[in-house]
């Protein structure tokens, strides 16, 4: 099976349902052959975006451009996109093979050709041995493979997947995740995968698009988004990060020093237009914070917060320690188990948190 990969461009793409703006003029370029995840909480507009790309939902404003063509008003079957649904939507009375061949039948393709293509699609998802079975004779994971084969049989340029792994048990989910990635790489086409799981998006994506309230908060590689979240929302949503809020105290040599309730913090920001007293937030990864026993706020580190340990949770190879340090949420520190064991701390004890200046990333304000 071969399909031509083409770049997809969303230009000021907007979806309104009455007064609700579900997707708010988003711009996004998805290069050909990309594994792209639309990531965000429920209701942020992921599915509406996916359905507009598929043609199952009309575009209220803006454009969808696939390769050289504006596809905004083209019927779904002519778009070179194909959708795999969350509930698989298989026909219960048809065999796997007929389910997979169905859309080709609708397109008027002759029986020998459509069965040949259906068999190739079944082979692609390792289901050639199940061609004669009906959906109720298959496990959930197998039904999903059939749904995947059915979506791929039309040789789309873009495969659209709406929460494809959410119905699977955790073990199968991780296995199918690896298979989706392999398929995408083998086929070389673009996959656009909607998920609310940051772990899934991190594991799969070449391009992670973090959405919130109908807008794109950040789009980038998994590594970029994780190591440099752009906004407080992204930092909180992707997990493993802390958002430290404070106010600008002074700016010296491109270094912003700011006052926080229980200590001080600093971040490099040569381009930031900030003045003394402005509110600022930085993101600091939980694994980049060093926790020391006792209140040592008088040390000379530019980043230092003091507080009380509010919880300790063992997670196997690391320990999650949360410290109340006057921020909106407790500061999370992940401590490798060997380091924790060498200097154990307990709930209720005083602690001091420090981190290198380069590990604090200035965040754009929520409204930016
Ligand atoms: P997500 O996939 O991120 O959960 P959706 O795209 O499904 O988000 O929904 C975005 C917003 O649009 C939500 O506020 C939702 O209630 C609203 N919405 C979605 N579909 C419809 C619809 N058919 N009619 C009216 N409102 C809708």
XYZ file of C-alpha atoms and ligand atoms in Angstrom:
395
model
C 0.000 0.000 0.000
C 1.350 3.349 -0.878
C -0.086 6.761 -0.317
C 1.382 10.098 -1.093
C 2.200 12.100 1.994
C 1.298 15.776 1.812
C 1.566 18.658 4.274
C -1.623 19.861 5.944
C -2.194 23.450 6.861
C -4.874 24.813 9.174
C -5.378 28.516 8.527
C -7.417 30.467 11.085
C -9.553 27.360 11.376
C -12.683 28.083 13.400
C -15.651 26.049 14.602
C -18.683 27.631 16.189
C -21.718 25.780 17.504
C -24.250 28.580 18.025
C -22.600 30.873 20.573
C -19.920 28.332 21.540
C -16.544 28.873 19.909
C -15.136 25.324 19.995
C -12.099 26.055 17.804
C -10.857 29.620 17.768
C -8.962 30.610 14.592
C -6.106 28.126 14.978
C -3.070 28.096 12.698
C -1.055 24.899 12.360
C 1.233 23.303 9.798
C 1.600 19.531 9.892
C 4.477 18.466 7.615
C 3.975 15.400 5.403
C 4.579 12.111 7.182
C 4.194 13.496 10.708
C 2.819 11.722 13.768
C 0.835 14.583 15.260
C -1.103 14.430 18.537
C -3.780 16.951 19.469
C -3.494 17.000 23.245
C -5.697 18.755 25.776
C -8.425 18.389 28.369
C -11.974 17.414 27.524
C -13.860 20.165 25.708
C -10.791 22.040 24.414
C -11.742 21.512 20.757
C -9.620 18.507 19.724
C -12.430 16.409 18.251
C -14.008 19.378 16.513
C -10.654 20.086 14.872
C -10.283 16.446 13.834
C -13.835 16.263 12.509
C -13.310 19.402 10.432
C -10.158 17.875 8.931
C -12.160 14.718 8.162
C -15.020 16.700 6.649
C -17.519 15.347 9.171
C -18.047 18.838 10.518
C -18.366 22.026 8.497
C -15.717 24.726 8.848
C -17.225 27.919 10.313
C -14.284 30.071 9.223
C -10.760 29.662 7.930
C -9.230 27.058 5.643
C -7.837 23.545 5.458
C -5.139 23.115 2.853
C -3.821 19.654 1.972
C -0.826 19.792 -0.349
C -1.811 22.317 -3.013
C -5.572 22.027 -2.469
C -8.021 23.821 -0.249
C -10.126 20.914 1.011
C -12.437 22.902 3.298
C -15.520 22.254 1.151
C -14.608 18.864 -0.357
C -16.742 15.848 0.678
C -15.032 13.494 3.188
C -14.561 10.603 0.723
C -12.658 12.849 -1.700
C -10.270 14.416 0.830
C -7.549 11.752 1.047
C -8.213 11.649 4.769
C -9.602 8.693 6.653
C -10.951 8.475 10.170
C -10.708 5.699 12.720
C -13.449 6.131 15.303
C -13.161 5.654 19.044
C -15.930 3.032 19.138
C -14.618 1.368 15.931
C -18.129 1.579 14.325
C -17.810 -1.847 12.656
C -20.841 -3.412 10.960
C -21.845 -6.352 13.189
C -23.293 -8.459 10.349
C -20.225 -8.214 8.090
C -17.014 -10.244 8.244
C -13.734 -8.452 8.978
C -12.862 -8.635 5.303
C -16.200 -7.136 4.221
C -15.960 -4.464 6.898
C -12.540 -3.479 5.568
C -13.664 -3.640 1.910
C -16.885 -1.713 2.534
C -15.715 1.791 1.698
C -14.137 0.504 -1.539
C -17.488 -1.054 -2.457
C -19.126 2.322 -1.871
C -16.590 3.824 -4.239
C -17.605 1.359 -6.951
C -14.345 -0.614 -6.950
C -14.736 -4.130 -8.391
C -14.817 -7.141 -6.049
C -11.420 -8.724 -6.897
C -9.628 -5.397 -6.456
C -11.376 -4.478 -3.234
C -10.727 -7.884 -1.656
C -7.108 -7.753 -2.711
C -6.778 -4.353 -1.063
C -8.747 -5.458 2.002
C -6.430 -8.453 2.435
C -3.385 -6.211 2.149
C -4.843 -3.877 4.782
C -5.614 -6.837 7.076
C -2.034 -8.045 6.655
C -0.787 -4.590 7.592
C -2.448 -4.903 11.005
C -1.598 -8.629 11.348
C -5.225 -9.711 11.073
C -5.108 -11.770 7.865
C -6.051 -14.893 9.837
C -9.306 -13.286 11.020
C -10.785 -12.223 7.675
C -13.912 -14.359 7.988
C -14.784 -13.499 11.585
C -17.506 -11.059 12.531
C -16.847 -8.287 15.063
C -18.559 -10.184 17.930
C -16.077 -13.040 17.402
C -13.131 -10.721 18.005
C -11.587 -9.207 21.139
C -11.616 -5.443 21.627
C -8.007 -5.172 20.520
C -8.704 -7.227 17.392
C -11.766 -5.127 16.550
C -9.564 -2.114 16.773
C -7.119 -3.569 14.278
C -10.001 -4.207 11.878
C -11.142 -0.605 12.304
C -7.581 0.492 11.596
C -7.400 -1.680 8.448
C -10.721 -0.261 7.313
C -9.431 3.278 7.693
C -6.192 2.482 5.850
C -7.731 0.588 2.928
C -8.572 3.801 1.073
C -4.847 4.652 1.112
C -5.295 8.026 2.804
C -2.682 10.719 2.895
C -3.774 11.473 6.464
C -5.154 9.034 9.011
C -7.289 10.642 11.702
C -7.627 8.856 15.030
C -10.058 9.993 17.724
C -8.915 8.709 21.156
C -7.976 5.393 19.499
C -6.519 3.755 22.604
C -8.958 4.846 25.288
C -11.126 1.695 25.158
C -8.173 -0.688 25.630
C -6.787 -2.029 28.887
C -3.465 -0.476 29.966
C -1.316 -3.377 28.744
C -2.915 -3.475 25.288
C -2.868 0.302 25.095
C 0.914 0.385 25.310
C 1.246 -2.423 22.767
C -1.114 -0.772 20.287
C 0.649 2.523 20.835
C 3.888 0.988 19.624
C 2.081 -0.565 16.661
C 0.463 2.706 15.641
C 3.865 4.358 15.637
C 5.377 1.506 13.597
C 2.519 1.654 11.081
C 2.860 5.381 10.680
C 6.584 5.088 10.105
C 6.213 2.184 7.664
C 3.477 3.907 5.658
C 5.136 7.312 5.793
C 1.772 9.094 5.932
C 0.547 11.624 8.486
C -1.350 10.431 11.551
C -3.364 12.979 13.532
C -4.276 11.444 16.857
C -6.562 13.048 19.439
C -5.758 12.264 23.057
C -6.108 13.733 26.525
C -3.153 11.640 27.752
C 0.108 13.542 27.883
C 1.987 10.261 28.236
C 0.469 8.953 25.000
C 1.258 12.194 23.168
C 4.851 12.201 24.445
C 5.403 8.590 23.410
C 3.996 8.923 19.894
C 4.387 12.410 18.553
C 6.739 14.063 16.168
C 4.498 17.071 16.725
C 2.537 17.671 19.931
C -0.198 20.303 19.714
C -1.391 21.331 23.177
C -4.889 22.832 23.030
C -6.845 24.743 25.648
C -10.214 26.408 25.285
C -10.299 26.262 21.477
C -6.774 27.589 21.006
C -3.305 26.170 20.523
C -1.160 26.878 23.572
C 1.972 25.297 22.117
C 3.001 23.140 19.163
C 6.390 21.476 18.982
C 8.271 18.229 19.380
C 7.541 16.242 22.518
C 10.964 17.184 23.821
C 10.466 20.901 23.160
C 7.066 20.968 24.813
C 8.292 18.999 27.808
C 11.572 20.788 28.320
C 10.298 24.263 27.475
C 6.587 24.647 28.140
C 5.508 28.048 26.863
C 2.581 28.815 29.162
C 1.470 27.958 32.715
C -1.310 25.835 31.212
C 1.138 23.693 29.210
C 3.481 23.314 32.181
C 0.639 22.139 34.408
C -1.078 19.970 31.811
C 1.914 17.961 30.655
C 2.818 17.120 34.247
C 6.197 16.727 35.932
C 6.506 20.516 36.147
C 5.967 23.174 38.766
C 4.750 26.674 38.089
C 6.358 29.192 40.433
C 4.575 32.558 40.530
C 6.103 35.799 41.772
C 6.758 39.448 40.943
C 9.736 41.075 39.280
C 12.131 42.381 41.906
C 14.976 43.578 39.663
C 16.471 42.866 36.250
C 20.248 42.582 35.928
C 22.237 41.500 32.877
C 19.269 39.756 31.244
C 18.495 37.936 34.462
C 15.136 38.562 36.058
C 15.163 38.207 39.815
C 11.789 37.900 41.341
C 10.260 37.831 44.731
C 8.215 34.803 45.678
C 6.341 34.311 48.965
C 8.895 32.040 50.643
C 12.190 32.834 48.973
C 13.537 34.029 45.647
C 13.819 32.897 42.078
C 15.481 34.008 38.880
C 15.204 33.286 35.169
C 17.033 34.342 32.066
C 14.898 36.369 29.694
C 16.886 38.700 27.479
C 13.837 39.640 25.357
C 11.142 39.901 28.002
C 9.609 43.362 28.345
C 9.114 43.354 32.104
C 9.310 45.998 34.800
C 9.684 45.871 38.546
C 6.475 44.633 40.170
C 5.157 42.768 37.092
C 3.738 39.310 37.776
C 5.893 36.500 36.374
C 5.773 32.717 36.321
C 8.438 30.169 35.636
C 8.244 26.436 35.025
C 10.695 24.133 36.780
C 10.783 20.401 36.223
C 10.150 18.288 39.294
C 13.279 16.230 38.592
C 15.511 19.307 38.408
C 14.787 20.563 41.902
C 17.112 19.657 44.766
C 15.504 19.146 48.136
C 17.455 19.784 51.320
C 16.343 19.221 54.869
C 15.619 22.214 57.032
C 15.110 25.862 56.289
C 18.202 27.149 54.554
C 16.688 30.123 52.749
C 19.691 32.272 53.650
C 21.988 30.463 51.216
C 23.259 32.308 48.173
C 21.463 30.346 45.445
C 19.402 32.586 43.106
C 16.562 30.052 43.315
C 15.526 29.067 46.766
C 12.128 28.290 48.236
C 11.465 27.169 51.743
C 8.443 25.287 52.960
C 7.023 22.288 54.738
C 6.797 18.792 53.336
C 3.108 18.020 52.823
C 3.293 14.553 51.280
C 5.682 11.769 50.331
C 4.736 9.075 47.843
C 6.922 6.154 46.826
C 6.732 5.449 43.084
C 9.300 2.669 42.808
C 12.459 4.089 41.288
C 11.725 7.576 42.595
C 9.898 9.289 45.431
C 7.456 12.159 44.924
C 7.847 14.781 47.628
C 5.419 17.710 47.768
C 6.347 20.866 49.599
C 4.005 23.695 50.607
C 6.035 26.760 49.725
C 3.424 29.497 49.517
C 2.562 28.750 45.868
C -0.897 28.023 44.438
C -0.053 24.323 44.500
C 2.548 22.366 46.484
C 5.913 22.138 44.725
C 6.552 18.622 43.419
C 10.075 17.226 43.661
C 10.925 13.800 42.269
C 13.850 12.327 44.160
C 15.608 9.159 42.908
C 14.981 6.420 45.487
C 18.681 5.934 46.238
C 19.109 9.626 47.002
C 15.970 9.641 49.123
C 17.162 6.636 51.091
C 20.533 8.313 51.722
C 18.802 11.320 53.342
C 15.189 10.466 54.106
C 12.746 13.240 54.950
C 9.323 13.046 56.563
C 5.992 14.795 56.213
C 5.759 17.961 58.290
C 9.510 18.664 58.176
C 10.972 21.913 56.886
C 12.655 21.742 53.489
C 14.525 24.023 51.124
C 14.222 23.722 47.346
C 16.868 24.940 44.912
C 17.495 24.582 41.176
C 19.991 25.930 38.622
C 19.007 29.177 36.877
C 19.006 27.509 33.445
C 16.336 25.040 34.607
C 13.750 27.748 35.276
C 11.820 28.748 32.142
C 9.943 31.991 31.989
C 6.337 31.435 30.931
C 4.160 33.646 28.769
C 1.316 35.089 30.810
C -1.976 33.215 30.489
C -3.457 35.926 28.308
C -0.424 36.244 25.963
P -12.659 17.768 22.885
O -12.571 16.828 21.742
O -11.368 18.458 23.165
O -13.249 17.140 24.108
P -14.817 19.024 21.405
O -14.269 19.461 20.110
O -15.609 17.764 21.427
O -13.637 18.963 22.479
O -15.732 20.170 22.016
C -15.310 21.536 22.087
C -16.462 22.396 22.593
O -17.504 22.385 21.643
C -17.072 21.922 23.885
O -17.456 23.051 24.617
C -18.286 21.126 23.435
O -19.293 21.138 24.414
C -18.709 21.893 22.196
N -19.335 20.997 21.195
C -18.782 19.921 20.601
N -19.613 19.377 19.715
C -20.743 20.120 19.737
C -21.996 20.072 19.035
N -22.230 19.138 18.110
N -22.915 21.012 19.340
C -22.680 21.965 20.256
N -21.532 22.085 20.946
C -20.573 21.183 20.700
